[in-house]
Amino acid sequence: LLFILKIDIFSGNMQEEPFLKMCGGRLINENIKGCCDGTPFDLLNQICCGGTILHKSKKCCDGRELDTAKYVCCKGDTIEQQVKLQPNSDECCLLKNGSFQTYNRKYSECSRSLGVAPKGSRCGALLYNKRTDLCCQGILFRNGTLQKRKCCGVKSYDTQCQECQHDRIIDLETW
């Protein structure tokens, strides 16, 4: 950062101009201009991507322009452009084997160990099917929904012969 000194001709005092710096032999105000590999650019409308000036609407991934119609920028141990699996993919999931999987964060979620799954399809650390399985505060009961079971705290109960009262399962009397 280069400080430019300005001398007030009336008082003789010197003042620093901290927002001015040199860029490729030109003096720029770094509040409104950036420096991209020695070339000034407009911070409001442009970005610097690997030494190339791009319009701000463009995306940059590891110093290269990203074609957002085809790729998602994935950041793991290395940064790479990953081909979109679906046109609406906008995020990357780093899997435990080190590979990436693209997904849409509006509809899906990522777990390094389990990969990409529809939002709300996890019970604790496990994936589950809401139509067939029952999840009670992170405890999974396979086929619980099919068996017409419901949650009672972290336990499940059979609605045909039991009820839940204050997180306690009570057997119904049969006549």
Coordinates of C-alpha atoms in Angstrom, one line a residue:
L1 CA 0.0 0.0 0.0
L2 CA 1.4 3.3 -1.0
F3 CA 0.5 6.4 1.0
I4 CA 0.3 9.6 -1.0
L5 CA 1.2 12.7 0.9
K6 CA -0.7 15.8 0.2
I7 CA 0.6 19.2 1.4
D8 CA -1.9 21.8 2.4
I9 CA -0.6 25.0 0.8
F10 CA -2.3 27.2 3.4
S11 CA -1.1 25.5 6.5
G12 CA 2.0 23.7 5.2
N13 CA 0.8 20.5 6.9
M14 CA 1.2 17.1 5.2
Q15 CA -1.8 14.7 5.1
E16 CA -1.8 11.1 4.1
E17 CA -4.2 9.9 1.4
P18 CA -4.5 6.2 2.5
F19 CA -7.0 5.2 -0.2
L20 CA -4.7 5.9 -3.1
K21 CA -2.4 3.3 -4.5
M22 CA -0.4 2.5 -7.7
C23 CA -1.8 0.0 -10.2
G24 CA 0.2 -0.7 -13.3
G25 CA 1.8 2.8 -13.2
R26 CA -1.5 4.5 -12.6
L27 CA -2.7 6.1 -9.3
I28 CA -6.2 4.7 -8.3
N29 CA -8.6 5.2 -5.4
E30 CA -8.9 1.8 -3.9
N31 CA -12.4 2.6 -2.5
I32 CA -13.8 2.5 -6.1
K33 CA -11.1 0.8 -8.1
G34 CA -9.3 -2.6 -7.8
C35 CA -6.1 -3.7 -9.3
C36 CA -6.1 -6.9 -11.4
D37 CA -2.6 -8.0 -12.5
G38 CA -1.6 -4.3 -13.0
T39 CA -4.9 -3.2 -14.7
P40 CA -7.3 -1.0 -12.8
F41 CA -11.0 -2.1 -12.7
D42 CA -14.3 -0.9 -11.4
L43 CA -15.2 -2.5 -8.0
L44 CA -18.8 -1.8 -8.4
N45 CA -19.3 -3.6 -11.8
Q46 CA -16.3 -5.9 -12.2
I47 CA -14.3 -8.7 -10.6
C48 CA -10.7 -9.9 -11.0
C49 CA -10.5 -13.6 -11.8
G50 CA -7.0 -15.0 -12.2
G51 CA -5.7 -11.8 -13.8
T52 CA -8.7 -11.3 -16.1
I53 CA -11.3 -8.6 -15.5
L54 CA -14.9 -10.0 -15.7
H55 CA -18.4 -8.4 -15.3
K56 CA -19.6 -8.8 -11.7
S57 CA -22.5 -11.1 -12.9
K58 CA -19.8 -13.7 -13.8
K59 CA -18.5 -16.2 -11.3
C60 CA -14.8 -17.1 -10.7
C61 CA -13.6 -20.5 -9.6
D62 CA -9.9 -21.0 -8.7
G63 CA -8.8 -18.2 -11.0
R64 CA -10.9 -19.2 -14.0
E65 CA -14.3 -18.0 -15.2
L66 CA -17.0 -20.4 -14.3
D67 CA -19.8 -21.3 -16.7
T68 CA -22.6 -21.5 -14.1
A69 CA -25.0 -23.1 -16.6
K70 CA -22.8 -26.2 -16.7
Y71 CA -20.6 -26.2 -13.6
V72 CA -20.5 -25.6 -9.8
C73 CA -17.3 -24.5 -8.0
C74 CA -16.3 -27.1 -5.5
K75 CA -13.9 -26.3 -2.6
G76 CA -12.2 -29.2 -0.9
D77 CA -8.5 -29.9 -0.6
T78 CA -8.4 -28.6 -4.1
I79 CA -10.8 -26.2 -5.9
E80 CA -12.3 -27.6 -9.1
Q81 CA -15.2 -27.0 -11.5
Q82 CA -17.6 -29.9 -11.1
V83 CA -20.2 -30.7 -13.9
K84 CA -23.7 -30.2 -12.7
L85 CA -25.7 -33.4 -12.3
Q86 CA -29.0 -31.4 -12.6
P87 CA -29.5 -28.0 -14.2
N88 CA -30.6 -26.4 -10.9
S89 CA -27.5 -27.7 -8.9
D90 CA -25.9 -24.8 -7.1
E91 CA -23.7 -26.4 -4.4
C92 CA -21.1 -29.2 -3.9
C93 CA -21.0 -32.0 -1.4
L94 CA -17.5 -33.3 -0.6
L95 CA -17.8 -37.0 0.0
K96 CA -15.6 -39.1 2.3
N97 CA -13.9 -40.7 -0.7
G98 CA -12.7 -37.2 -1.7
S99 CA -15.0 -36.8 -4.7
F100 CA -17.7 -34.2 -5.2
Q101 CA -21.4 -34.5 -5.8
T102 CA -23.5 -31.5 -7.0
Y103 CA -26.9 -30.7 -5.6
N104 CA -29.5 -28.0 -5.1
R105 CA -29.3 -26.7 -1.5
K106 CA -33.0 -25.7 -1.6
Y107 CA -34.2 -29.3 -1.9
S108 CA -31.2 -31.4 -0.7
E109 CA -28.6 -31.5 2.0
C110 CA -25.1 -32.8 2.2
S111 CA -23.3 -35.1 4.7
R112 CA -19.7 -36.0 4.1
S113 CA -20.4 -39.6 5.2
L114 CA -23.9 -40.1 3.7
G115 CA -23.7 -37.9 0.6
V116 CA -26.6 -35.9 -0.9
A117 CA -30.1 -36.7 0.3
P118 CA -33.5 -34.9 0.1
K119 CA -33.9 -32.3 2.9
G120 CA -35.5 -33.7 6.0
S121 CA -34.7 -37.3 5.1
R122 CA -32.2 -37.8 7.9
C123 CA -32.9 -39.3 11.3
G124 CA -29.8 -38.7 13.4
A125 CA -26.9 -39.8 11.2
L126 CA -29.1 -42.2 9.2
L127 CA -31.1 -41.7 6.0
Y128 CA -34.7 -42.7 6.2
N129 CA -37.9 -42.8 4.1
K130 CA -40.6 -40.7 5.7
R131 CA -43.4 -42.7 4.1
T132 CA -42.3 -46.0 5.7
D133 CA -40.0 -45.2 8.6
L134 CA -40.5 -43.3 11.8
C135 CA -38.0 -40.9 13.4
C136 CA -38.4 -40.0 17.0
Q137 CA -36.0 -37.3 18.1
G138 CA -33.1 -38.8 16.1
I139 CA -34.0 -42.5 16.9
L140 CA -35.0 -44.4 13.7
F141 CA -37.7 -47.1 13.7
R142 CA -37.7 -48.9 10.4
N143 CA -41.2 -49.4 8.9
G144 CA -42.6 -47.6 12.0
T145 CA -45.0 -45.5 9.9
L146 CA -46.2 -48.6 8.0
Q147 CA -46.9 -50.3 11.3
K148 CA -49.0 -47.2 12.3
R149 CA -46.6 -46.4 15.1
K150 CA -46.2 -42.9 16.6
C151 CA -43.5 -41.2 18.7
C152 CA -43.6 -40.8 22.4
G153 CA -40.4 -38.9 23.2
V154 CA -37.6 -41.0 21.8
K155 CA -39.7 -44.2 21.8
S156 CA -42.3 -45.4 19.4
Y157 CA -45.7 -47.0 20.3
D158 CA -48.4 -49.0 18.6
T159 CA -51.4 -46.7 18.2
Q160 CA -53.8 -49.6 18.1
C161 CA -53.1 -50.8 21.6
Q162 CA -51.0 -48.1 23.3
E163 CA -51.1 -44.4 24.0
C164 CA -48.5 -41.8 25.0
Q165 CA -49.0 -39.6 28.1
H166 CA -46.2 -37.2 29.1
D167 CA -43.5 -39.2 27.2
R168 CA -44.7 -42.5 28.8
I169 CA -46.2 -45.3 26.8
I170 CA -49.4 -46.7 28.4
D171 CA -51.0 -50.0 27.3
L172 CA -54.7 -49.7 26.5
E173 CA -57.0 -52.1 28.2
T174 CA -58.6 -54.5 25.8
W175 CA -62.2 -55.6 26.6

